């Protein structure tokens, strides 16, 4: 190991994956994990490996591809974010029971906080549930190092291993060591062996006790041989408190102790929380009067401790049961445990920092010029009393336009539309339902819901907001776009209309999302068809995401005519473009040219015709 380089945590993980000899890497994009797979492709090219990199249509698909590719002996990996593991839970639980041959690494990035997720779950619990070992890195360098150990452990015990970075590890930058050589590829020698590769109930009777044995053996190894991840950081002075910490909380804690000069805390750092090296913890607890457990987000370490009588943690309320454990919070918790005075006020710190930076806080909203805004507006205008289930992605931001009544998880817009239809059907009432879903999300898990709705004759309009990109996670491709991760590696674009037709939908129309006035009638017609024929009607609102346009479109600059504007604020409350603002002194709307991208869509929005083309001035 000769060189070092400053890498993003996700790049460090990717570099470790390639250096460790992984030959098949799959993923579904999701913040905070999205950068890992593109970086695997880049490092593979740079280091001359032939690593196959593929986006799966969803996490279950990605997982099954990668784990099956390991059955012949190759090292493979699958990458996703925490909610993605819910989608891949089925194959994850099954293959945890398998006796794997090649090393298989599952990277799941958690999002404590959460910053961009619909839940705040802890994948270490999933590891416990599936009985697979979990590595919980505190830093980018440690995450990279853990990749090698996770592969070795996977091959040694024939078990799935999980690397679980959290957002702060994924997105921090650190100077990490690089290897010049990558580990040699393994030959694919898949041997037919149904007892090993077919998950029959009879097999579970043998495999589950074997999985328990693997866990016992791995726990012992974590106790004895993994001192580089599980170790005590002694206090410099007289110890007043022992803290067990892992993941980013350990990193925050170390920084805090270094900068504040605290010398009264001893830390037991746990980098392998599942299965927990319990003996190590028991010994540590026995040496201290009080032990605080700091981990995020769930009490995974705490739950596995033999004796919790001295423990201050989540179970007895010392540590908040939700939210990210940020340094300021940790400082306050420690002070409280020791009975010291808490001097910091997080709110006050944040407020003064915002003031200093002249930042005006505002809720997340669709970008100016986003085609989804125009689609939501047309849908709402066409059927204001409709129920609007939606989905996970940019379209969730349609909530600001009152265009989102429910969002459960990926793909649920379609199945929720079925549910809302059934609820009104049993009451014998006609209540329009217009669901919105993105193009990549439709391929992720909307398809099955649509097939089910056609089969069951559910009347609703499904609006697929096709912006030619998986935008919210950073612009990845999907079956709808057809491009692949590596340049020169061409995929096949799957036509949305054909897919819907294949699901049995008869009424399908593709429209230009910016044509608000026309689309109002289109939505009304689609609902009339769906209700009359008792089947779903599909509208595809097509317009590329404003952030991926290679050539800017012909500008349609607009202005608000102050003579015509009556200050009703309808454009602000219903259309909600950051380029449209309201001047409280003149009581008129105006265009904020710092944000306006001259898409011209808002000309269709003002009911009084006050928003006009600038050329007409
Ligand atoms: S521009 Fe039109 S919608 Fe906006 S405040 Fe003026 S009159 Fe109302
Ligand atoms: S033209 Fe109107 S809708 Fe388009 S970005 Fe500017 S203010 Fe927003």
Coordinates of C-alpha atoms and ligand atoms in Angstrom, one line a residue:
X1 CA 0.0 0.0 0.0
X2 CA 1.9 3.0 -1.2
X3 CA -0.4 5.9 -2.2
X4 CA -3.0 7.9 -0.4
X5 CA -5.8 10.0 -1.8
X6 CA -8.6 12.2 -0.5
X7 CA -11.8 10.4 -1.3
X8 CA -15.5 10.8 -0.6
X9 CA -16.6 8.0 1.8
X10 CA -18.6 6.4 -1.1
X11 CA -15.6 6.6 -3.3
X12 CA -13.5 4.9 -0.6
X13 CA -16.0 2.1 -0.3
X14 CA -16.1 1.7 -4.1
X15 CA -12.3 1.7 -4.3
X16 CA -12.3 -1.1 -1.6
X17 CA -14.8 -3.1 -3.6
X18 CA -12.7 -3.0 -6.7
X19 CA -9.4 -3.6 -4.9
X20 CA -10.9 -6.6 -3.1
X21 CA -11.5 -8.3 -6.4
X22 CA -15.3 -7.8 -6.7
X23 CA -16.3 -8.7 -10.3
X24 CA -20.0 -8.1 -10.3
X25 CA -21.5 -5.0 -8.6
X26 CA -25.2 -4.0 -8.7
X27 CA -27.2 -1.2 -7.1
X28 CA -30.3 0.8 -7.1
X29 CA -29.6 4.5 -6.6
X30 CA -30.7 6.1 -3.3
X31 CA -29.2 8.9 -1.2
X32 CA -26.8 8.5 0.6
X33 CA -25.4 5.5 -1.3
X34 CA -25.8 6.7 -4.9
X35 CA -22.2 7.6 -5.7
X36 CA -20.8 4.1 -4.9
X37 CA -21.7 2.2 -8.1
X38 CA -20.5 4.9 -10.5
X39 CA -17.3 5.1 -8.6
X40 CA -16.9 1.2 -8.8
X41 CA -17.2 1.6 -12.6
X42 CA -14.6 4.4 -12.6
X43 CA -12.1 2.6 -10.4
X44 CA -12.6 -0.7 -12.4
X45 CA -11.6 1.2 -15.6
X46 CA -8.7 2.9 -13.8
X47 CA -7.4 -0.3 -12.3
X48 CA -8.1 -2.5 -15.4
X49 CA -10.6 -4.9 -13.9
X50 CA -13.5 -6.2 -15.8
X51 CA -16.0 -5.6 -13.0
X52 CA -19.6 -5.7 -14.4
X53 CA -21.6 -2.8 -13.0
X54 CA -25.4 -2.7 -13.4
X55 CA -28.3 -0.6 -12.1
X56 CA -31.1 -3.0 -11.2
X57 CA -34.7 -1.9 -11.8
X58 CA -35.1 -2.0 -8.0
X59 CA -33.2 -3.2 -5.0
X60 CA -34.7 -6.8 -5.0
X61 CA -33.6 -7.1 -8.7
X62 CA -30.1 -5.8 -8.0
X63 CA -29.7 -8.0 -4.9
X64 CA -30.8 -11.2 -6.7
X65 CA -28.5 -10.5 -9.6
X66 CA -25.4 -10.0 -7.4
X67 CA -26.0 -12.8 -4.9
X68 CA -26.6 -15.3 -7.6
X69 CA -23.5 -14.3 -9.4
X70 CA -21.5 -15.2 -6.3
X71 CA -22.9 -18.8 -6.3
X72 CA -20.1 -19.9 -8.6
X73 CA -17.3 -18.4 -6.5
X74 CA -17.0 -14.8 -7.7
X75 CA -16.8 -11.9 -5.3
X76 CA -19.9 -9.8 -5.9
X77 CA -21.7 -6.9 -4.1
X78 CA -25.0 -5.1 -4.1
X79 CA -25.5 -1.5 -3.0
X80 CA -28.6 0.3 -1.8
X81 CA -29.9 2.7 0.9
X82 CA -31.8 1.6 4.0
X83 CA -35.3 1.7 2.6
X84 CA -34.1 -0.2 -0.4
X85 CA -33.4 -3.2 1.9
X86 CA -37.1 -3.3 2.7
X87 CA -37.6 -4.0 -1.0
X88 CA -34.7 -6.6 -1.1
X89 CA -35.7 -8.1 2.3
X90 CA -37.1 -11.2 0.7
X91 CA -34.0 -12.4 -1.0
X92 CA -31.8 -11.1 1.8
X93 CA -33.6 -13.3 4.4
X94 CA -33.4 -16.3 2.1
X95 CA -29.8 -16.0 1.1
X96 CA -28.8 -15.4 4.7
X97 CA -29.6 -19.1 5.2
X98 CA -27.6 -20.2 2.2
X99 CA -24.1 -21.6 2.3
X100 CA -22.6 -19.1 -0.1
X101 CA -19.5 -19.9 -2.2
X102 CA -18.1 -16.6 -3.5
X103 CA -17.8 -13.6 -1.2
X104 CA -21.0 -11.5 -1.2
X105 CA -21.1 -8.0 0.3
X106 CA -24.3 -6.0 0.9
X107 CA -23.7 -2.3 1.3
X108 CA -26.6 -0.5 2.9
X109 CA -26.3 3.2 3.6
X110 CA -28.4 4.4 6.4
X111 CA -29.8 7.9 6.7
X112 CA -30.2 8.9 10.3
X113 CA -31.9 12.2 10.6
X114 CA -33.4 11.3 8.1
X115 CA -32.3 13.8 5.4
X116 CA -33.8 12.2 2.3
X117 CA -35.8 9.1 3.3
X118 CA -39.3 8.2 4.2
X119 CA -38.1 6.3 7.4
X120 CA -35.3 6.5 9.9
X121 CA -34.6 2.8 10.2
X122 CA -31.4 1.1 11.2
X123 CA -30.1 -1.6 8.9
X124 CA -28.1 -3.2 11.7
X125 CA -31.5 -4.5 13.0
X126 CA -32.0 -6.1 9.7
X127 CA -28.6 -7.7 10.0
X128 CA -29.7 -9.0 13.4
X129 CA -33.0 -10.2 12.0
X130 CA -31.3 -12.1 9.2
X131 CA -28.5 -13.2 11.4
X132 CA -25.7 -11.9 9.2
X133 CA -22.6 -10.1 10.4
X134 CA -22.6 -6.3 10.1
X135 CA -19.6 -3.9 9.9
X136 CA -20.4 -0.4 11.1
X137 CA -17.7 2.1 9.9
X138 CA -16.9 5.3 11.7
X139 CA -14.8 6.8 8.9
X140 CA -14.3 6.5 5.2
X141 CA -10.9 4.9 5.7
X142 CA -12.4 2.3 8.0
X143 CA -15.3 1.7 5.6
X144 CA -12.7 0.8 2.9
X145 CA -10.8 -1.5 5.2
X146 CA -13.9 -3.2 6.3
X147 CA -14.8 -4.2 2.7
X148 CA -11.8 -6.6 2.6
X149 CA -12.7 -8.2 6.0
X150 CA -16.3 -8.5 5.0
X151 CA -15.3 -10.4 1.9
X152 CA -12.9 -12.7 3.8
X153 CA -15.6 -13.3 6.4
X154 CA -18.2 -14.0 3.8
X155 CA -16.0 -16.6 2.0
X156 CA -14.8 -18.2 5.3
X157 CA -18.3 -18.8 6.6
X158 CA -20.3 -18.9 3.3
X159 CA -22.5 -16.0 4.6
X160 CA -23.8 -12.7 3.4
X161 CA -22.0 -9.8 5.1
X162 CA -23.3 -6.3 5.5
X163 CA -21.4 -3.0 5.4
X164 CA -23.6 -0.3 6.9
X165 CA -22.2 3.2 6.5
X166 CA -24.4 6.2 7.5
X167 CA -24.7 9.4 5.5
X168 CA -21.9 11.2 7.3
X169 CA -19.5 8.4 6.4
X170 CA -20.8 8.2 2.8
X171 CA -20.4 12.0 2.2
X172 CA -17.4 12.9 4.3
X173 CA -14.0 13.3 2.6
X174 CA -10.9 11.6 4.0
X175 CA -7.3 10.8 3.1
X176 CA -7.4 7.0 2.6
X177 CA -4.7 4.5 1.6
X178 CA -4.9 3.0 -1.9
X179 CA -3.6 -0.4 -3.0
X180 CA -1.7 -0.6 -6.3
X181 CA -2.8 -4.2 -7.0
X182 CA -6.3 -5.6 -6.9
X183 CA -6.9 -9.0 -5.6
X184 CA -7.0 -11.6 -8.4
X185 CA -10.4 -12.6 -10.0
X186 CA -12.0 -15.9 -9.0
X187 CA -13.3 -18.3 -11.7
X188 CA -17.0 -18.9 -11.9
X189 CA -17.4 -22.6 -11.2
X190 CA -21.1 -22.9 -10.5
X191 CA -22.0 -26.5 -9.6
X192 CA -25.5 -27.7 -9.7
X193 CA -26.5 -28.5 -6.1
X194 CA -30.3 -28.0 -5.5
X195 CA -29.9 -28.7 -1.7
X196 CA -27.5 -25.7 -1.6
X197 CA -29.1 -23.2 -4.0
X198 CA -32.8 -23.9 -3.8
X199 CA -34.5 -22.5 -0.7
X200 CA -36.8 -25.4 0.1
X201 CA -38.5 -25.7 3.5
X202 CA -36.6 -28.9 4.1
X203 CA -33.3 -27.1 3.6
X204 CA -34.2 -24.5 6.3
X205 CA -34.3 -27.2 8.9
X206 CA -30.7 -27.8 8.3
X207 CA -29.6 -24.3 7.3
X208 CA -31.1 -22.4 10.3
X209 CA -29.1 -24.3 12.9
X210 CA -26.1 -23.9 10.7
X211 CA -26.7 -20.2 10.5
X212 CA -26.8 -20.1 14.3
X213 CA -23.4 -21.9 14.4
X214 CA -21.9 -19.4 12.0
X215 CA -23.1 -16.6 14.2
X216 CA -21.5 -18.1 17.3
X217 CA -18.2 -18.6 15.4
X218 CA -18.3 -15.1 14.0
X219 CA -19.1 -13.6 17.4
X220 CA -16.0 -15.3 18.8
X221 CA -13.9 -14.0 15.9
X222 CA -15.2 -10.5 16.5
X223 CA -14.2 -10.9 20.2
X224 CA -10.7 -12.2 19.5
X225 CA -9.4 -11.2 16.1
X226 CA -11.1 -7.9 15.2
X227 CA -9.3 -5.6 17.6
X228 CA -8.8 -3.0 14.9
X229 CA -12.6 -2.4 14.9
X230 CA -13.4 -3.2 18.5
X231 CA -11.2 -1.5 21.0
X232 CA -10.9 0.6 24.1
X233 CA -9.8 4.3 23.9
X234 CA -8.6 5.0 27.4
X235 CA -9.2 8.2 29.3
X236 CA -6.2 10.5 29.9
X237 CA -7.4 11.4 33.4
X238 CA -9.7 10.0 36.1
X239 CA -12.6 8.2 34.5
X240 CA -16.0 9.5 35.3
X241 CA -17.9 7.8 32.5
X242 CA -17.6 4.8 30.1
X243 CA -19.2 5.1 26.7
X244 CA -19.9 2.3 24.2
X245 CA -20.1 3.8 20.7
X246 CA -20.0 2.8 17.1
X247 CA -20.3 4.2 13.6
X248 CA -20.4 8.0 13.2
X249 CA -21.2 8.6 16.9
X250 CA -17.8 7.2 17.7
X251 CA -16.3 9.7 15.2
X252 CA -18.2 12.6 16.6
X253 CA -17.3 11.6 20.2
X254 CA -13.6 11.3 19.3
X255 CA -13.6 14.8 17.8
X256 CA -15.5 16.2 20.7
X257 CA -13.0 14.7 23.2
X258 CA -10.1 15.9 21.2
X259 CA -11.3 19.5 20.7
X260 CA -12.7 19.9 24.3
X261 CA -9.8 18.3 26.0
X262 CA -12.1 16.1 28.1
X263 CA -10.0 13.5 30.0
X264 CA -12.7 11.8 32.0
X265 CA -14.3 9.5 29.4
X266 CA -13.2 6.0 28.4
X267 CA -14.7 4.7 25.2
X268 CA -15.3 1.1 23.9
X269 CA -15.5 1.4 20.2
X270 CA -17.6 -1.2 18.4
X271 CA -17.2 -1.6 14.7
X272 CA -18.9 -5.0 14.4
X273 CA -22.3 -4.5 16.2
X274 CA -23.8 -7.7 14.8
X275 CA -23.2 -10.3 16.3
X276 CA -22.0 -8.1 19.2
X277 CA -18.7 -9.1 20.9
X278 CA -20.6 -9.4 24.1
X279 CA -17.6 -10.5 26.3
X280 CA -15.8 -7.3 25.4
X281 CA -18.8 -5.2 26.4
X282 CA -19.3 -7.2 29.6
X283 CA -15.7 -6.6 30.7
X284 CA -16.0 -2.8 29.8
X285 CA -19.2 -2.4 31.7
X286 CA -17.8 -4.2 34.8
X287 CA -15.0 -1.6 35.0
X288 CA -17.3 1.4 35.1
X289 CA -20.0 2.7 37.4
X290 CA -22.0 4.3 34.6
X291 CA -22.0 3.3 31.0
X292 CA -23.6 5.4 28.3
X293 CA -24.4 3.7 24.9
X294 CA -24.3 6.0 21.9
X295 CA -25.3 4.5 18.6
X296 CA -27.6 5.4 15.8
X297 CA -30.4 5.0 15.2
X298 CA -31.8 2.0 17.1
X299 CA -30.5 0.4 20.3
X300 CA -28.8 -2.5 18.5
X301 CA -25.7 -2.7 20.7
X302 CA -27.8 -1.9 23.8
X303 CA -30.3 -4.7 23.1
X304 CA -27.6 -7.3 22.8
X305 CA -26.0 -6.5 26.2
X306 CA -26.3 -9.2 28.9
X307 CA -26.7 -6.7 31.8
X308 CA -28.3 -3.3 31.3
X309 CA -28.6 -2.3 34.9
X310 CA -25.7 0.3 34.6
X311 CA -26.6 1.3 31.1
X312 CA -27.8 4.8 30.2
X313 CA -29.1 4.7 26.7
X314 CA -32.3 4.6 24.6
X315 CA -34.2 2.2 26.8
X316 CA -34.2 4.4 29.8
X317 CA -34.5 7.7 27.9
X318 CA -31.0 9.1 28.3
X319 CA -30.6 9.1 24.6
X320 CA -33.4 10.3 22.3
X321 CA -35.2 7.5 20.5
X322 CA -35.2 9.3 17.1
X323 CA -33.2 11.7 15.1
X324 CA -29.5 12.0 14.3
X325 CA -27.0 12.1 17.2
X326 CA -25.1 15.2 16.2
X327 CA -22.1 16.4 18.2
X328 CA -24.0 19.2 20.0
X329 CA -26.6 16.6 21.1
X330 CA -23.9 14.2 22.3
X331 CA -22.3 16.9 24.3
X332 CA -25.6 17.6 26.1
X333 CA -26.3 13.9 26.7
X334 CA -22.8 13.4 28.3
X335 CA -23.2 16.5 30.5
X336 CA -26.6 15.2 31.6
X337 CA -25.2 11.8 32.5
X338 CA -22.5 13.4 34.6
X339 CA -24.8 15.9 36.2
X340 CA -22.9 18.8 34.6
X341 CA -24.4 22.0 33.4
X342 CA -25.4 22.0 29.7
X343 CA -24.2 25.2 28.1
X344 CA -24.9 24.8 24.4
X345 CA -28.2 25.6 22.7
X346 CA -28.4 23.9 19.3
X347 CA -31.3 26.1 18.2
X348 CA -29.4 29.3 19.0
X349 CA -26.2 28.1 17.3
X350 CA -28.1 27.2 14.1
X351 CA -30.0 30.5 14.2
X352 CA -26.9 32.6 14.4
X353 CA -25.1 30.5 11.7
X354 CA -28.0 31.0 9.4
X355 CA -28.1 34.7 10.1
X356 CA -24.4 35.0 9.4
X357 CA -24.7 33.2 6.1
X358 CA -27.9 35.3 5.1
X359 CA -29.8 32.1 4.4
X360 CA -33.6 32.2 4.3
X361 CA -34.9 28.8 5.4
X362 CA -37.6 27.5 3.0
X363 CA -39.2 24.1 2.5
X364 CA -37.9 21.7 -0.2
X365 CA -39.7 22.5 -3.5
X366 CA -39.5 21.5 -7.2
X367 CA -36.9 23.3 -9.2
X368 CA -37.9 26.3 -11.4
X369 CA -38.9 25.0 -14.8
X370 CA -39.5 21.5 -13.4
X371 CA -42.0 19.7 -15.7
X372 CA -43.6 18.0 -12.7
X373 CA -44.9 21.3 -11.4
X374 CA -46.8 21.9 -14.7
X375 CA -48.2 18.3 -14.5
X376 CA -49.4 18.6 -10.9
X377 CA -51.0 22.0 -11.8
X378 CA -52.9 20.6 -14.7
X379 CA -54.0 17.5 -12.7
X380 CA -55.3 19.6 -9.8
X381 CA -57.0 22.1 -12.1
X382 CA -58.7 19.3 -14.1
X383 CA -60.1 17.4 -11.1
X384 CA -59.7 19.5 -7.9
X385 CA -61.7 17.1 -5.8
X386 CA -59.6 14.0 -6.9
X387 CA -57.6 12.0 -4.4
X388 CA -53.9 12.2 -5.4
X389 CA -51.8 9.3 -4.2
X390 CA -48.1 9.9 -5.1
X391 CA -44.7 8.2 -4.7
X392 CA -41.2 8.5 -3.5
X393 CA -39.0 10.9 -5.6
X394 CA -39.2 14.4 -6.9
X395 CA -42.9 14.2 -7.2
X396 CA -43.3 13.9 -3.4
X397 CA -42.4 17.6 -3.6
X398 CA -45.8 18.1 -5.4
X399 CA -47.1 18.3 -1.8
X400 CA -46.3 22.0 -2.0
X401 CA -48.9 22.3 -4.7
X402 CA -51.4 20.2 -2.8
X403 CA -51.0 17.5 -5.4
X404 CA -49.9 14.7 -3.0
X405 CA -52.4 13.2 -0.6
X406 CA -50.5 10.0 0.2
X407 CA -47.0 8.6 -0.3
X408 CA -46.1 5.3 1.3
X409 CA -43.0 3.9 -0.5
X410 CA -41.7 3.2 -3.9
X411 CA -44.5 2.2 -6.3
X412 CA -47.3 2.7 -3.8
X413 CA -48.9 5.5 -5.9
X414 CA -50.4 2.8 -8.1
X415 CA -51.5 0.4 -5.3
X416 CA -52.8 3.3 -3.2
X417 CA -54.9 4.5 -6.2
X418 CA -56.4 1.0 -6.2
X419 CA -57.1 1.3 -2.5
X420 CA -58.7 4.7 -2.8
X421 CA -60.8 3.4 -5.7
X422 CA -62.0 0.4 -3.7
X423 CA -62.9 2.5 -0.7
X424 CA -65.2 4.7 -2.8
X425 CA -66.5 1.7 -4.7
X426 CA -67.9 0.0 -1.6
X427 CA -69.7 3.3 -0.8
X428 CA -71.1 3.4 -4.4
X429 CA -69.6 6.9 -5.0
X430 CA -67.6 8.4 -7.8
X431 CA -64.5 10.0 -6.4
X432 CA -61.8 10.7 -9.0
X433 CA -58.4 9.2 -8.3
X434 CA -55.3 10.5 -10.1
X435 CA -52.0 9.0 -9.0
X436 CA -48.6 10.3 -9.9
X437 CA -45.4 8.3 -10.2
X438 CA -42.0 8.9 -11.8
X439 CA -40.7 7.0 -14.8
X440 CA -37.9 5.2 -12.9
X441 CA -40.1 4.6 -9.9
X442 CA -42.7 3.1 -12.2
X443 CA -40.1 0.5 -13.3
X444 CA -38.9 0.1 -9.8
X445 CA -42.2 -1.2 -8.4
X446 CA -45.2 0.5 -10.1
X447 CA -45.5 -2.2 -12.7
X448 CA -46.9 -4.9 -10.5
X449 CA -49.5 -2.6 -9.0
X450 CA -50.6 -1.6 -12.5
X451 CA -51.0 -5.2 -13.6
X452 CA -53.0 -5.9 -10.4
X453 CA -55.2 -2.8 -11.1
X454 CA -56.0 -3.9 -14.7
X455 CA -56.7 -7.4 -13.5
X456 CA -59.1 -6.2 -10.8
X457 CA -60.7 -3.5 -12.9
X458 CA -59.8 -0.5 -10.8
X459 CA -60.8 2.9 -12.1
X460 CA -58.2 5.6 -11.7
X461 CA -55.8 7.7 -13.8
X462 CA -52.1 6.9 -13.5
X463 CA -50.0 9.9 -14.4
X464 CA -46.4 8.8 -15.1
X465 CA -44.2 11.9 -14.8
X466 CA -41.5 11.0 -17.3
X467 CA -38.6 13.4 -16.9
X468 CA -36.1 11.0 -18.5
X469 CA -34.0 10.6 -15.4
X470 CA -33.8 9.4 -11.8
X471 CA -33.5 13.0 -10.7
X472 CA -33.7 13.1 -6.9
X473 CA -30.8 10.7 -6.4
X474 CA -28.5 12.5 -8.8
X475 CA -29.5 11.7 -12.4
X476 CA -29.1 7.9 -12.8
X477 CA -30.4 6.0 -15.8
X478 CA -33.4 3.5 -15.8
X479 CA -35.0 1.1 -18.2
X480 CA -37.0 4.1 -19.5
X481 CA -33.8 5.9 -20.5
X482 CA -31.8 2.8 -21.6
X483 CA -28.3 4.2 -21.2
X484 CA -25.9 2.2 -19.0
X485 CA -23.4 3.3 -16.4
X486 CA -20.3 2.8 -18.5
X487 CA -19.8 5.0 -21.5
X488 CA -20.0 2.8 -24.7
X489 CA -22.0 0.2 -22.9
X490 CA -25.4 0.5 -24.5
X491 CA -28.6 -0.8 -22.9
X492 CA -32.1 -1.1 -24.4
X493 CA -34.6 1.6 -23.8
X494 CA -38.0 0.1 -22.8
X495 CA -41.0 2.1 -24.1
X496 CA -43.4 3.2 -21.3
X497 CA -46.4 3.0 -23.5
X498 CA -45.6 -0.5 -24.7
X499 CA -45.1 -1.6 -21.1
X500 CA -48.4 -0.3 -20.0
X501 CA -50.1 -1.9 -23.0
X502 CA -48.4 -5.1 -22.0
X503 CA -49.9 -4.8 -18.6
X504 CA -53.3 -4.7 -20.3
X505 CA -54.0 -0.9 -20.2
X506 CA -56.1 0.2 -23.2
X507 CA -56.1 4.0 -22.6
X508 CA -52.6 5.4 -22.9
X509 CA -51.7 8.9 -23.9
X510 CA -48.3 10.7 -23.9
X511 CA -48.5 14.5 -23.6
X512 CA -46.0 17.4 -23.3
X513 CA -45.9 18.2 -19.6
X514 CA -45.5 22.0 -20.3
X515 CA -48.8 22.2 -22.2
X516 CA -50.8 23.0 -19.1
X517 CA -54.1 24.2 -20.8
X518 CA -54.3 21.2 -23.1
X519 CA -53.5 18.8 -20.3
X520 CA -56.4 19.9 -18.1
X521 CA -58.8 18.5 -20.7
X522 CA -56.6 15.4 -21.2
X523 CA -56.8 14.6 -17.5
X524 CA -60.6 15.0 -17.5
X525 CA -61.0 12.8 -20.5
X526 CA -58.8 10.1 -19.0
X527 CA -60.8 10.0 -15.8
X528 CA -64.1 9.9 -17.8
X529 CA -62.7 6.8 -19.7
X530 CA -61.4 5.1 -16.5
X531 CA -64.7 5.6 -14.6
X532 CA -66.9 4.5 -17.5
X533 CA -64.8 1.4 -18.4
X534 CA -63.8 0.5 -14.8
X535 CA -60.1 0.2 -15.6
X536 CA -57.0 2.3 -15.2
X537 CA -56.1 5.0 -17.8
X538 CA -52.5 6.0 -18.1
X539 CA -51.2 9.4 -19.0
X540 CA -47.5 9.9 -19.6
X541 CA -46.5 13.5 -18.9
X542 CA -43.2 13.8 -20.8
X543 CA -40.6 16.5 -20.5
X544 CA -36.9 16.1 -19.6
X545 CA -35.7 17.2 -16.2
X546 CA -34.5 20.8 -16.4
X547 CA -31.2 19.8 -14.8
X548 CA -30.2 17.3 -17.6
X549 CA -31.0 19.4 -20.7
X550 CA -27.9 19.4 -22.8
X551 CA -29.1 22.4 -24.8
X552 CA -31.2 25.1 -23.1
X553 CA -34.7 25.3 -24.7
X554 CA -35.9 28.4 -26.5
X555 CA -36.4 30.9 -23.7
X556 CA -39.9 32.2 -23.1
X557 CA -39.2 35.1 -20.7
X558 CA -42.2 36.3 -18.7
X559 CA -43.2 39.3 -16.6
X560 CA -46.0 40.1 -14.3
X561 CA -48.1 43.0 -15.6
X562 CA -48.6 45.1 -12.4
X563 CA -51.6 46.8 -14.0
X564 CA -53.4 43.4 -14.4
X565 CA -52.2 41.6 -11.3
X566 CA -54.8 41.8 -8.5
X567 CA -52.5 40.3 -5.9
X568 CA -54.6 37.2 -5.3
X569 CA -51.4 35.0 -4.8
X570 CA -52.9 32.1 -6.7
X571 CA -49.7 31.7 -8.7
X572 CA -47.7 31.4 -5.5
X573 CA -49.9 29.1 -3.5
X574 CA -51.0 26.8 -6.4
X575 CA -48.0 26.8 -8.7
X576 CA -45.3 27.5 -6.2
X577 CA -42.3 28.2 -8.6
X578 CA -39.3 29.7 -6.8
X579 CA -39.1 32.2 -9.7
X580 CA -42.5 33.7 -8.8
X581 CA -42.6 35.8 -5.6
X582 CA -44.9 38.3 -4.0
X583 CA -44.0 41.8 -3.1
X584 CA -45.8 42.6 0.2
X585 CA -45.4 46.4 -0.2
X586 CA -47.0 46.7 -3.7
X587 CA -49.2 43.6 -3.1
X588 CA -48.3 42.3 -6.6
X589 CA -46.5 39.2 -7.8
X590 CA -43.3 39.6 -9.7
X591 CA -40.6 37.4 -11.4
X592 CA -37.4 36.8 -9.4
X593 CA -34.9 36.6 -12.2
X594 CA -32.3 35.0 -10.0
X595 CA -34.4 31.8 -10.0
X596 CA -36.5 32.0 -13.2
X597 CA -35.3 29.8 -16.0
X598 CA -37.7 31.4 -18.6
X599 CA -39.7 28.2 -19.2
X600 CA -42.8 30.3 -19.7
X601 CA -45.2 27.8 -18.1
X602 CA -46.6 30.3 -15.6
X603 CA -48.3 32.2 -18.4
X604 CA -50.9 29.4 -18.3
X605 CA -51.3 29.8 -14.5
X606 CA -52.6 33.3 -13.7
X607 CA -56.4 33.2 -13.9
X608 CA -56.3 37.0 -14.6
X609 CA -53.8 36.9 -17.5
X610 CA -51.3 39.0 -15.5
X611 CA -48.3 36.8 -16.4
X612 CA -47.4 37.6 -19.9
X613 CA -44.5 37.2 -22.3
X614 CA -41.8 39.7 -21.9
X615 CA -41.8 40.2 -25.6
X616 CA -45.3 41.5 -25.4
X617 CA -44.2 44.4 -23.3
Ligands
LIG1 S1 -49.9 37.1 -11.1 FE1 -52.0 36.5 -11.3 S2 -52.2 34.8 -9.9 FE2 -50.3 35.8 -9.3 S3 -51.0 37.3 -7.8 FE3 -51.1 38.4 -9.7 S4 -53.2 38.1 -10.4 FE4 -52.8 36.5 -8.8
LIG2 S1 -41.1 31.3 -16.4 FE1 -42.5 31.2 -14.7 S2 -42.7 29.0 -14.2 FE2 -40.9 29.2 -15.5 S3 -39.2 29.4 -14.1 FE3 -39.8 31.5 -14.6 S4 -41.3 32.0 -12.9 FE4 -41.1 29.8 -12.9

